[in-house]
Amino acid sequence: MKTLSLSALLLCVMCVLVMMNLSFGAVSLTFNDLLSGFQPTSEFYFTIHEYRLPRTLLAMLVGGMMALSGTLVQGVIRNPLASPDVLGVSHGAGLAAVLLMTLYPDVSVYWLPWTALCGGLLAALVLWLLCGSHSSAIKLAITGIALATLYGSLVDFLMLTRPLEINNALLWLTGSLWGRGWDQVTMILPWLILVPVAFWLAKRINLVQLGDDVATSLGVSIPVTRLAVLAIAVGMTAACVSICGPIGFLGLVAPHLARRLVGGRHQILLPCAILVGMTLLLLADLVARTIDPPIELPAGIMTAILGAPYFLWLLFRTK
Amino acid sequence: MKRLLSLAVTALTLCLCSLAHAVTVEDSKGRFSLDYTPKRIVVLEFSFADALAAVGVSPIGIADDKDPQRVLKQVRDIIGDFQSVGTRSQPSLEVIASLKPDLIIADIGRHEGVYDDLKKIAPTLILPSRRETYEDNLKAAATIGKVIGKDQEMQARLAKHKTLMQGYAKQLPNNAEVQFTVARKDDLFIHTADSYAGGVIHALGLKNPELNRSDKQASRQIGLEQLLAIDPDYLVVGEYVTPNIINKWQNEPLWSVLQVARNHRVYRVDGNVWARCRGIMAAESMAEDLVKVFN
């Protein structure tokens, strides 16, 4: 009952945020303007239908998917500090994107998401080849962090040796929803198919939480489950990162908040984490757009401001 | 009789059509056509504002990083008030839309990713600005002149610019080696012969130092030892902040070995004018700076 009312509350908060995202920005609109913005003849058609609506939808999709993949990774790695970043996916995607921008500065930006997507998936593949499917969760996490650090340092190296391209690369690397529209929404939609698969695996993730031995004796194949869950997380993270850039801390903070709200049963935790992720990114983008108009800050900076202190607090508490 | 009349009407209409402003130019995305004279123009880089101001046209919106002082003073004096549409890297599309422009001029380097969105707001002319050379910039200005229906004025202005620059060149020593650098708080960036400033230096009959390099990069970060390896005759420092890296380096023993330090040939100029603005008036302003330096 408590979880139900909490979920309802979250849903309400999210709906309010959606309305706020649609009405506020550099130009604030009244409710009537907002409604008229859906008609192609309205003067606000571009602002509402072509700009704020896809951006809001994208914030919800990306926020939800990042939070979901974070919850999945934390579930099977069995470490509260784990997040999709631990798998090196976002850093791999970042490296691929920066490589493209520095080596081929003249190439069209339309290639950027596809390159980043390949980079992210490739990074996960490298991790899998190094660790195999039978290694322990902690080995997987440490190898992943080492690889992520390697990719990160390569990104730094490239940006130091090719200073001219820094601006564009930095902009993408901080994670932003600026200039994203219906094209990006349609690019991310196919990945939604992974969400029901994740829900279907929820019960098994619960069992994995009990420890490898107990889970195995209850009939859950640890390697298979872990591989499947991580693959889902990797796919969703790579898709999100390829479109918005790595939006920091979202995959770490959202699962934690959700767990505090509804506990650790994944049947409830997973949908709740999605709601929390959506809410957080909607809030971050709203603040980023309205804090000092017409300047647009990257939403990634907002989530980092929000997430970094929480992460610190978490570190001190777990000690 | 009736046929004759309709023929006359058609001919008249055709005549009127050709009288109305209709133009097709090549931009960075191919052909760009406009069949009216734009009145409400939004520009997303300073160089485009410079080109408009050069023929006395005022944009209604500029992506000025929310700091009007970044627009060249000579340009501001001509165009008067304008609205900021945010940063050049991430201009606010909703503010642009709210201005109801009938032409947007965007930079292929920065705004290609939102080109499709911009086109939904208004016809968008996309040209090089960031990383452009001096010649690219003049070409872009000529294109803008055609699109805004001021072709003749722009050609005249460009011719005047050429004369002005030749006049400045006469006041400058031939082939003196000038290195332009941008000084930030902790970093120094040299602008090479392939940069905009390098192009202006060349156009003024001065020389960019030979760099031992294989690429065509317009700017790169260097250290004090690398600066000593270049050892230019004149050092022009565009300052983004003061105090900056040059103030720090001046206390180092290696600095005193530099030709420019021994001969007192380090000159400080406005980094905003030299590195950010780019344009007809910006180049003239840079030339004036150099004339001051050498006389």
XYZ file of C-alpha atoms in Angstrom:
614
model
C 0.000 0.000 0.000
C 2.820 2.335 0.924
C 4.655 1.567 -2.307
C 1.486 2.122 -4.288
C 0.881 5.577 -2.852
C 4.566 6.416 -3.300
C 4.435 5.392 -6.939
C 1.308 7.452 -7.436
C 3.042 10.432 -5.853
C 6.083 9.972 -8.108
C 3.803 9.776 -11.122
C 2.116 13.033 -10.101
C 5.454 14.790 -9.611
C 6.535 13.581 -13.012
C 3.355 14.805 -14.700
C 3.811 18.229 -13.110
C 7.404 18.283 -14.333
C 6.297 17.346 -17.847
C 3.861 20.267 -17.828
C 6.572 22.588 -16.497
C 9.051 21.397 -19.104
C 6.507 22.186 -21.803
C 5.503 25.600 -20.465
C 8.752 27.058 -19.164
C 11.977 27.895 -20.928
C 13.570 30.977 -22.366
C 10.021 31.906 -23.394
C 7.306 31.099 -20.851
C 3.921 30.081 -22.209
C 0.462 30.120 -20.661
C -1.586 26.941 -20.540
C -3.697 28.073 -23.523
C -0.600 28.842 -25.598
C 0.704 25.432 -24.664
C -2.451 23.677 -25.898
C -2.527 25.701 -29.105
C 1.127 24.773 -29.677
C 0.046 21.342 -30.853
C -1.747 22.795 -33.871
C 0.513 23.345 -36.873
C -1.035 26.783 -37.457
C -0.111 28.132 -34.036
C 2.773 30.531 -33.624
C 4.057 28.322 -30.819
C 3.989 25.168 -32.941
C 7.755 25.059 -33.292
C 8.425 25.791 -29.621
C 5.990 23.195 -28.343
C 5.688 20.475 -30.924
C 9.086 20.595 -32.595
C 11.224 21.598 -29.661
C 9.940 21.111 -26.121
C 7.766 18.035 -26.671
C 10.456 15.803 -28.242
C 12.984 17.096 -25.749
C 10.688 16.286 -22.836
C 9.961 12.848 -24.248
C 13.663 12.243 -24.732
C 14.404 13.311 -21.153
C 11.833 10.766 -19.978
C 13.131 7.979 -22.222
C 16.793 8.581 -21.466
C 16.241 9.229 -17.753
C 14.137 6.096 -17.406
C 16.503 3.880 -19.360
C 19.642 5.136 -17.605
C 17.998 4.559 -14.223
C 16.786 1.119 -15.257
C 20.192 0.016 -16.514
C 21.780 1.368 -13.336
C 19.399 -0.689 -11.230
C 20.096 -3.775 -13.317
C 23.866 -3.402 -13.002
C 23.676 -2.787 -9.257
C 21.415 -5.805 -8.970
C 23.746 -8.343 -10.574
C 27.120 -6.840 -9.581
C 25.716 -6.733 -5.995
C 27.489 -3.497 -5.252
C 25.626 -0.316 -4.365
C 28.350 1.832 -5.926
C 28.095 0.091 -9.282
C 26.511 1.831 -12.244
C 26.617 1.396 -16.004
C 29.817 3.475 -15.914
C 31.469 0.496 -14.210
C 31.137 -1.431 -17.468
C 33.062 1.226 -19.396
C 30.188 1.686 -21.815
C 29.818 5.451 -21.557
C 33.577 5.990 -21.613
C 33.907 3.718 -24.630
C 31.158 5.648 -26.384
C 32.873 8.894 -25.392
C 36.188 7.711 -26.803
C 34.617 6.694 -30.099
C 32.856 10.056 -30.364
C 35.968 12.080 -29.542
C 38.016 9.995 -31.984
C 35.520 10.782 -34.712
C 35.503 14.488 -33.863
C 39.276 14.861 -33.712
C 40.373 12.598 -36.561
C 37.590 13.535 -38.949
C 36.531 17.044 -37.945
C 34.808 17.574 -41.291
C 32.566 14.532 -41.119
C 28.857 15.234 -40.703
C 27.578 15.283 -37.125
C 24.865 12.807 -38.115
C 27.469 10.070 -37.729
C 28.143 10.948 -34.115
C 25.365 8.910 -32.450
C 26.108 5.822 -34.529
C 29.833 6.027 -33.808
C 29.182 6.476 -30.094
C 26.741 3.563 -30.097
C 29.325 1.297 -31.731
C 31.988 2.496 -29.302
C 29.799 1.745 -26.302
C 28.837 -1.724 -27.512
C 32.441 -2.464 -28.483
C 33.642 -1.469 -25.015
C 31.192 -3.940 -23.462
C 32.353 -6.624 -25.888
C 35.999 -6.037 -24.923
C 35.053 -6.382 -21.258
C 33.218 -9.608 -21.952
C 36.137 -11.045 -23.954
C 38.545 -10.175 -21.123
C 36.415 -11.565 -18.320
C 34.433 -14.341 -19.925
C 30.997 -15.189 -18.589
C 32.158 -17.229 -15.611
C 34.228 -14.712 -13.700
C 33.083 -13.190 -10.443
C 31.100 -9.983 -10.211
C 33.947 -8.151 -8.523
C 36.437 -9.098 -11.254
C 33.985 -7.848 -13.834
C 33.562 -4.559 -11.994
C 37.272 -3.941 -11.446
C 38.184 -4.818 -15.033
C 35.381 -2.590 -16.236
C 36.576 0.340 -14.124
C 40.155 -0.153 -15.331
C 38.993 -0.160 -18.946
C 36.787 2.884 -18.358
C 39.778 4.722 -16.889
C 41.861 3.747 -19.902
C 39.212 5.092 -22.305
C 38.881 8.223 -20.192
C 42.605 8.895 -20.284
C 42.677 8.373 -24.041
C 39.890 10.942 -24.348
C 41.945 13.374 -22.252
C 45.012 12.692 -24.368
C 43.120 13.373 -27.597
C 41.602 16.556 -26.261
C 44.967 17.832 -25.040
C 46.762 17.134 -28.297
C 43.930 18.472 -30.450
C 42.815 21.526 -28.480
C 40.872 23.062 -31.318
C 38.172 20.425 -31.253
C 37.710 20.575 -27.493
C 34.632 22.750 -27.557
C 32.491 20.433 -29.642
C 33.724 17.344 -27.859
C 33.252 18.816 -24.397
C 29.749 19.839 -25.246
C 28.862 16.306 -26.125
C 30.826 14.765 -23.246
C 28.949 16.670 -20.548
C 25.674 15.205 -21.720
C 23.052 17.530 -23.110
C 19.536 17.445 -24.474
C 20.058 20.623 -26.514
C 19.102 20.376 -30.158
C 17.682 16.880 -29.805
C 14.374 16.364 -31.558
C 11.999 13.819 -33.038
C 14.819 12.099 -34.976
C 16.582 11.239 -31.751
C 13.327 10.101 -30.139
C 12.748 7.666 -32.984
C 16.347 6.474 -32.737
C 15.915 5.532 -29.102
C 12.412 4.036 -29.342
C 13.444 0.563 -30.636
C 15.545 0.051 -27.496
C 12.387 0.203 -25.399
C 11.871 -3.448 -26.324
C 14.505 -4.255 -23.689
C 12.357 -2.832 -20.871
C 9.835 -5.720 -20.702
C 12.725 -8.190 -20.954
C 14.274 -6.534 -17.901
C 10.963 -6.809 -16.035
C 10.765 -10.470 -16.966
C 14.211 -11.016 -15.413
C 13.279 -9.180 -12.188
C 12.603 -12.346 -10.160
C 15.911 -13.884 -11.149
C 17.763 -10.718 -10.165
C 16.121 -11.020 -6.738
C 17.607 -14.507 -6.431
C 21.051 -13.382 -7.641
C 21.000 -10.926 -4.753
C 21.026 -13.871 -2.315
C 24.532 -14.839 -3.380
C 25.928 -17.095 -6.096
C 25.576 -20.332 -4.106
C 22.014 -19.805 -2.939
C 20.923 -18.605 -6.359
C 22.494 -21.594 -8.086
C 20.857 -24.026 -5.665
C 17.506 -22.333 -6.347
C 17.939 -23.093 -10.032
C 19.196 -19.809 -11.405
C 22.187 -19.966 -13.702
C 24.333 -17.096 -12.479
C 26.484 -16.654 -15.622
C 23.490 -16.702 -17.965
C 21.413 -14.355 -15.847
C 24.284 -11.962 -15.332
C 25.174 -11.939 -19.004
C 21.570 -11.326 -20.029
C 21.000 -8.562 -17.484
C 24.285 -6.824 -18.235
C 23.662 -7.081 -21.976
C 20.332 -5.314 -21.511
C 21.969 -2.624 -19.387
C 24.764 -2.173 -21.918
C 22.355 -1.871 -24.835
C 20.218 0.743 -23.119
C 23.166 2.737 -21.783
C 24.926 2.767 -25.143
C 21.710 3.913 -26.830
C 21.198 6.744 -24.332
C 24.822 7.858 -24.333
C 24.989 7.848 -28.115
C 22.178 10.382 -28.265
C 22.644 12.600 -25.219
C 26.239 11.995 -24.227
C 27.075 10.494 -20.851
C 24.679 12.078 -18.378
C 26.638 11.617 -15.183
C 25.423 10.089 -11.942
C 21.918 9.413 -13.209
C 22.465 5.660 -13.410
C 23.943 5.736 -9.916
C 21.646 8.049 -7.999
C 18.262 7.077 -9.420
C 18.473 3.389 -8.388
C 19.518 4.398 -4.875
C 16.674 6.809 -4.435
C 14.267 4.209 -5.771
C 15.619 1.566 -3.426
C 15.160 3.866 -0.449
C 11.601 4.538 -1.523
C 10.303 1.052 -2.289
C 12.915 -1.432 -1.113
C 14.861 -4.058 -2.995
C 12.239 -6.265 -4.694
C 13.053 -5.834 -8.350
C 9.470 -6.354 -9.549
C 8.662 -3.020 -7.885
C 12.125 -1.501 -7.812
C 12.628 -1.535 -11.582
C 9.486 0.455 -12.522
C 10.028 2.786 -9.576
C 13.642 3.437 -10.646
C 12.392 4.300 -14.138
C 9.999 6.867 -12.651
C 12.747 8.343 -10.476
C 15.156 8.540 -13.427
C 12.531 10.272 -15.587
C 11.779 12.755 -12.806
C 15.449 13.527 -12.178
C 16.347 14.164 -15.803
C 13.192 16.205 -16.426
C 14.116 18.328 -13.414
C 17.759 18.625 -14.479
C 16.866 19.728 -18.006
C 14.209 22.146 -16.772
C 16.721 23.827 -14.453
C 19.416 23.789 -17.143
C 17.123 25.591 -19.573
C 15.559 28.115 -17.211
C 18.331 29.057 -14.793
C 19.840 31.795 -16.982
C 17.958 32.102 -20.292
C 18.743 32.274 -23.145
C 21.869 30.389 -22.096
C 21.366 26.637 -22.151
C 23.447 24.588 -19.766
C 24.023 20.898 -20.457
C 21.671 18.738 -18.374
C 24.690 16.566 -17.529
C 26.138 19.382 -15.415
C 22.884 19.575 -13.464
C 22.755 15.847 -12.762
C 26.414 15.992 -11.677
C 25.696 18.872 -9.277
C 22.815 16.834 -7.935
C 24.564 13.486 -7.988
C 28.099 14.172 -6.781
C 27.169 15.269 -3.224
C 24.770 12.345 -2.939
C 27.516 9.992 -4.044
C 29.891 11.416 -1.416
C 27.265 11.093 1.287
C 26.728 7.520 0.197
C 30.452 6.759 0.410
C 30.697 8.128 3.937
C 27.588 6.277 5.049
C 28.659 2.884 3.713
C 31.902 3.179 5.670
C -7.341 39.842 -78.677
C -8.037 37.831 -75.562
C -4.953 35.701 -76.169
C -2.845 38.736 -76.728
C -4.080 40.169 -73.430
C -3.300 37.035 -71.474
C 0.147 36.930 -73.094
C 0.761 40.495 -72.033
C -0.380 39.739 -68.488
C 1.944 36.720 -68.305
C 4.863 38.754 -69.581
C 4.104 41.490 -67.087
C 3.926 38.987 -64.212
C 7.236 37.448 -65.243
C 8.754 40.919 -65.384
C 7.478 41.740 -61.898
C 8.757 38.427 -60.585
C 12.242 39.076 -61.797
C 12.091 42.561 -60.309
C 11.282 41.090 -56.915
C 14.368 39.904 -55.109
C 15.061 36.238 -55.810
C 18.443 34.707 -55.293
C 20.165 31.344 -55.247
C 23.591 30.850 -53.737
C 25.825 27.951 -52.752
C 26.140 27.400 -49.004
C 27.818 24.635 -47.006
C 24.814 22.344 -47.525
C 24.332 22.960 -51.237
C 21.949 25.387 -52.910
C 20.141 28.008 -50.888
C 17.305 30.011 -52.427
C 15.377 32.956 -51.115
C 12.705 34.859 -53.013
C 12.303 37.853 -50.715
C 14.538 40.379 -49.014
C 14.919 39.237 -45.410
C 14.021 41.814 -42.801
C 14.313 39.865 -39.554
C 17.690 38.152 -39.487
C 19.141 36.076 -36.660
C 22.874 35.301 -36.779
C 24.572 32.616 -34.731
C 28.194 33.772 -35.034
C 29.949 37.121 -34.726
C 31.423 36.994 -38.222
C 27.906 37.012 -39.725
C 26.925 40.046 -37.647
C 30.069 41.741 -38.969
C 29.073 40.974 -42.568
C 25.559 42.383 -42.038
C 26.883 45.491 -40.322
C 29.358 46.026 -43.163
C 26.411 46.864 -45.434
C 24.377 48.585 -42.739
C 21.906 45.780 -42.004
C 20.957 45.075 -38.383
C 20.250 41.548 -37.217
C 17.437 41.271 -34.647
C 19.136 38.468 -32.758
C 22.758 37.428 -32.220
C 24.163 34.426 -30.395
C 26.477 36.583 -28.282
C 27.090 34.225 -25.336
C 24.826 36.614 -23.384
C 27.590 39.198 -23.380
C 26.931 42.000 -25.911
C 30.483 43.297 -25.350
C 31.736 40.313 -27.323
C 30.272 41.773 -30.512
C 32.895 44.041 -32.097
C 32.356 47.644 -30.967
C 32.308 48.981 -34.552
C 29.611 46.417 -35.362
C 27.554 47.308 -32.285
C 27.703 50.997 -33.189
C 26.118 50.246 -36.560
C 23.489 47.672 -35.693
C 22.154 49.142 -32.442
C 19.998 47.019 -30.168
C 19.620 43.306 -30.690
C 18.416 40.383 -28.655
C 20.728 37.696 -27.382
C 19.736 34.182 -28.468
C 22.133 32.468 -26.089
C 25.542 30.938 -26.587
C 27.119 30.325 -29.961
C 27.664 26.677 -29.085
C 24.093 26.044 -27.870
C 21.838 28.869 -29.049
C 18.328 28.783 -27.647
C 16.093 27.565 -30.450
C 12.930 28.701 -28.683
C 14.225 32.265 -28.382
C 15.153 32.201 -32.058
C 11.651 30.950 -32.893
C 10.065 33.632 -30.693
C 11.845 36.359 -32.683
C 10.036 35.105 -35.824
C 13.038 35.551 -38.096
C 12.789 35.352 -41.884
C 16.448 34.358 -42.242
C 18.875 32.544 -39.959
C 22.602 32.526 -40.664
C 24.300 29.583 -38.961
C 27.810 28.171 -38.757
C 28.461 24.774 -40.334
C 31.072 24.037 -37.656
C 28.799 24.594 -34.694
C 25.217 24.287 -35.870
C 25.121 21.449 -38.367
C 23.469 19.255 -35.737
C 20.485 21.606 -35.423
C 20.342 22.619 -39.112
C 17.077 20.718 -39.628
C 15.502 22.377 -36.573
C 16.644 25.829 -37.686
C 15.117 25.244 -41.125
C 11.770 24.602 -39.449
C 11.962 28.075 -37.889
C 13.109 30.000 -40.952
C 15.177 29.615 -44.146
C 18.689 28.928 -42.887
C 21.860 29.938 -44.668
C 24.685 27.813 -43.300
C 28.254 28.980 -43.924
C 31.678 28.377 -42.416
C 32.646 30.633 -39.526
C 34.516 28.741 -36.873
C 37.974 27.654 -38.109
C 37.429 29.694 -41.277
C 40.316 31.402 -43.022
C 40.465 35.074 -43.949
C 39.513 34.253 -47.547
C 36.627 31.997 -46.442
C 35.323 34.849 -44.360
C 35.315 37.326 -47.263
C 33.625 34.724 -49.462
C 30.962 34.144 -46.806
C 30.395 37.893 -46.575
C 29.896 38.087 -50.349
C 27.361 35.240 -50.152
C 25.508 36.976 -47.318
C 25.453 40.184 -49.385
C 23.680 38.352 -52.227
C 21.136 36.708 -49.934
C 20.125 39.910 -48.157
C 19.750 41.740 -51.468
C 22.763 43.984 -50.962
C 25.087 42.405 -53.509
C 26.344 45.679 -54.954
C 26.823 47.316 -51.578
C 28.723 44.277 -50.342
C 30.974 44.156 -53.399
C 31.704 47.859 -52.917
C 32.416 47.292 -49.232
C 34.710 44.380 -50.005
C 36.584 46.492 -52.571
C 36.907 49.242 -49.976
C 38.146 46.683 -47.507
C 40.819 45.565 -49.947
C 41.966 49.149 -50.470
C 41.964 49.809 -46.748
C 44.000 46.688 -46.053
C 46.488 47.635 -48.788
C 46.750 51.065 -47.173
C 47.492 49.482 -43.814
C 49.976 47.113 -45.440
C 51.944 50.114 -46.755
C 52.361 51.379 -43.198
C 53.726 48.016 -42.098
C 57.196 46.611 -42.753
C 57.328 44.003 -45.509
C 57.738 40.379 -44.448
C 58.247 41.048 -40.739
C 57.606 37.827 -38.842
C 54.546 38.193 -36.615
C 53.193 35.433 -34.392
C 49.696 35.843 -33.011
C 48.892 33.965 -29.813
C 45.901 33.730 -27.511
C 46.710 33.885 -23.814
C 44.391 32.272 -21.340
C 45.005 32.085 -17.633
C 47.275 29.041 -17.794
C 47.588 28.239 -21.485
C 49.051 29.845 -24.561
C 47.702 29.001 -28.010
C 49.528 29.959 -31.181
C 47.467 30.708 -34.267
C 49.165 29.362 -37.370
C 49.203 30.548 -40.975
C 46.005 28.499 -41.498
C 44.089 30.462 -38.877
C 41.960 33.556 -39.413
C 44.503 35.836 -37.697
C 47.278 34.190 -39.706
C 45.371 35.053 -42.891
C 45.009 38.691 -41.864
C 48.719 38.866 -41.025
C 49.500 37.460 -44.458
C 47.076 39.832 -46.191
C 48.911 42.754 -44.585
C 52.194 41.728 -46.176
C 53.577 40.325 -42.950
C 54.816 36.793 -42.419
C 53.708 33.960 -40.171
C 56.711 32.126 -38.670
C 57.539 28.793 -40.282
C 56.388 25.993 -38.018
C 57.784 22.530 -38.282
C 54.479 20.722 -38.658
C 52.677 18.315 -40.906
C 49.045 19.174 -40.221
C 46.892 22.139 -41.104
C 45.700 22.952 -37.647
C 44.701 26.565 -37.107
C 45.660 26.738 -33.462
C 47.578 24.693 -30.965
C 48.681 24.923 -27.381
C 52.420 25.399 -26.817
C 54.845 25.675 -23.932
C 57.540 28.251 -23.326
C 60.254 26.059 -24.820
C 58.212 25.576 -27.973
C 57.727 29.315 -28.179
C 61.493 29.686 -27.957
C 61.872 27.189 -30.792
C 59.648 29.392 -32.978
C 61.334 32.540 -31.654
C 59.308 35.043 -33.727
C 60.367 38.657 -34.416
C 57.114 40.040 -33.069
C 54.688 38.503 -30.617
C 51.100 39.690 -30.610
C 49.239 38.437 -27.562
C 45.442 38.365 -27.623
C 44.397 38.378 -24.007
C 41.234 36.655 -22.814
C 42.051 37.398 -19.178
C 44.632 39.436 -17.273
C 46.884 38.451 -15.642
C 47.534 35.453 -17.854
C 50.203 32.947 -18.775
C 52.479 35.621 -20.316
C 52.715 37.415 -16.964
C 53.824 34.146 -15.412
C 56.333 33.343 -18.137
C 57.898 36.792 -17.919
C 59.374 35.815 -14.572
C 61.102 32.775 -16.016
C 64.758 32.898 -17.107
C 63.923 31.282 -20.439
C 61.648 34.192 -21.337
C 64.559 36.650 -21.389
C 66.248 34.585 -24.122
C 63.354 35.178 -26.530
C 64.031 37.729 -29.307
C 60.727 39.417 -28.569
C 61.680 39.828 -24.909
C 65.149 41.209 -25.647
C 63.846 43.641 -28.264
C 60.655 44.487 -26.296
C 58.383 43.361 -29.069
C 55.550 41.748 -27.118
C 52.296 43.520 -27.887
C 49.000 42.979 -26.132
C 45.746 43.230 -28.057
C 42.085 42.408 -27.362
C 41.786 38.633 -27.680
C 38.060 38.962 -28.363
C 38.623 41.122 -31.464
C 41.503 39.010 -32.731
C 40.245 35.491 -32.142
C 36.455 35.545 -31.703
C 35.060 38.285 -33.909
C 36.364 37.595 -37.418
C 34.956 39.690 -40.245
C 35.518 42.669 -42.493
C 35.502 45.223 -39.715
C 37.294 42.907 -37.312
C 40.145 42.483 -39.827
C 40.384 46.257 -40.258
C 40.438 46.677 -36.500
C 43.228 44.089 -36.295
C 45.177 45.933 -38.995
C 44.831 49.185 -37.014
C 46.203 47.375 -33.968
C 49.220 46.222 -35.980
C 49.841 49.686 -37.435
C 49.905 51.007 -33.866
C 52.347 48.258 -32.933
C 54.796 49.051 -35.712
C 54.693 52.851 -35.510
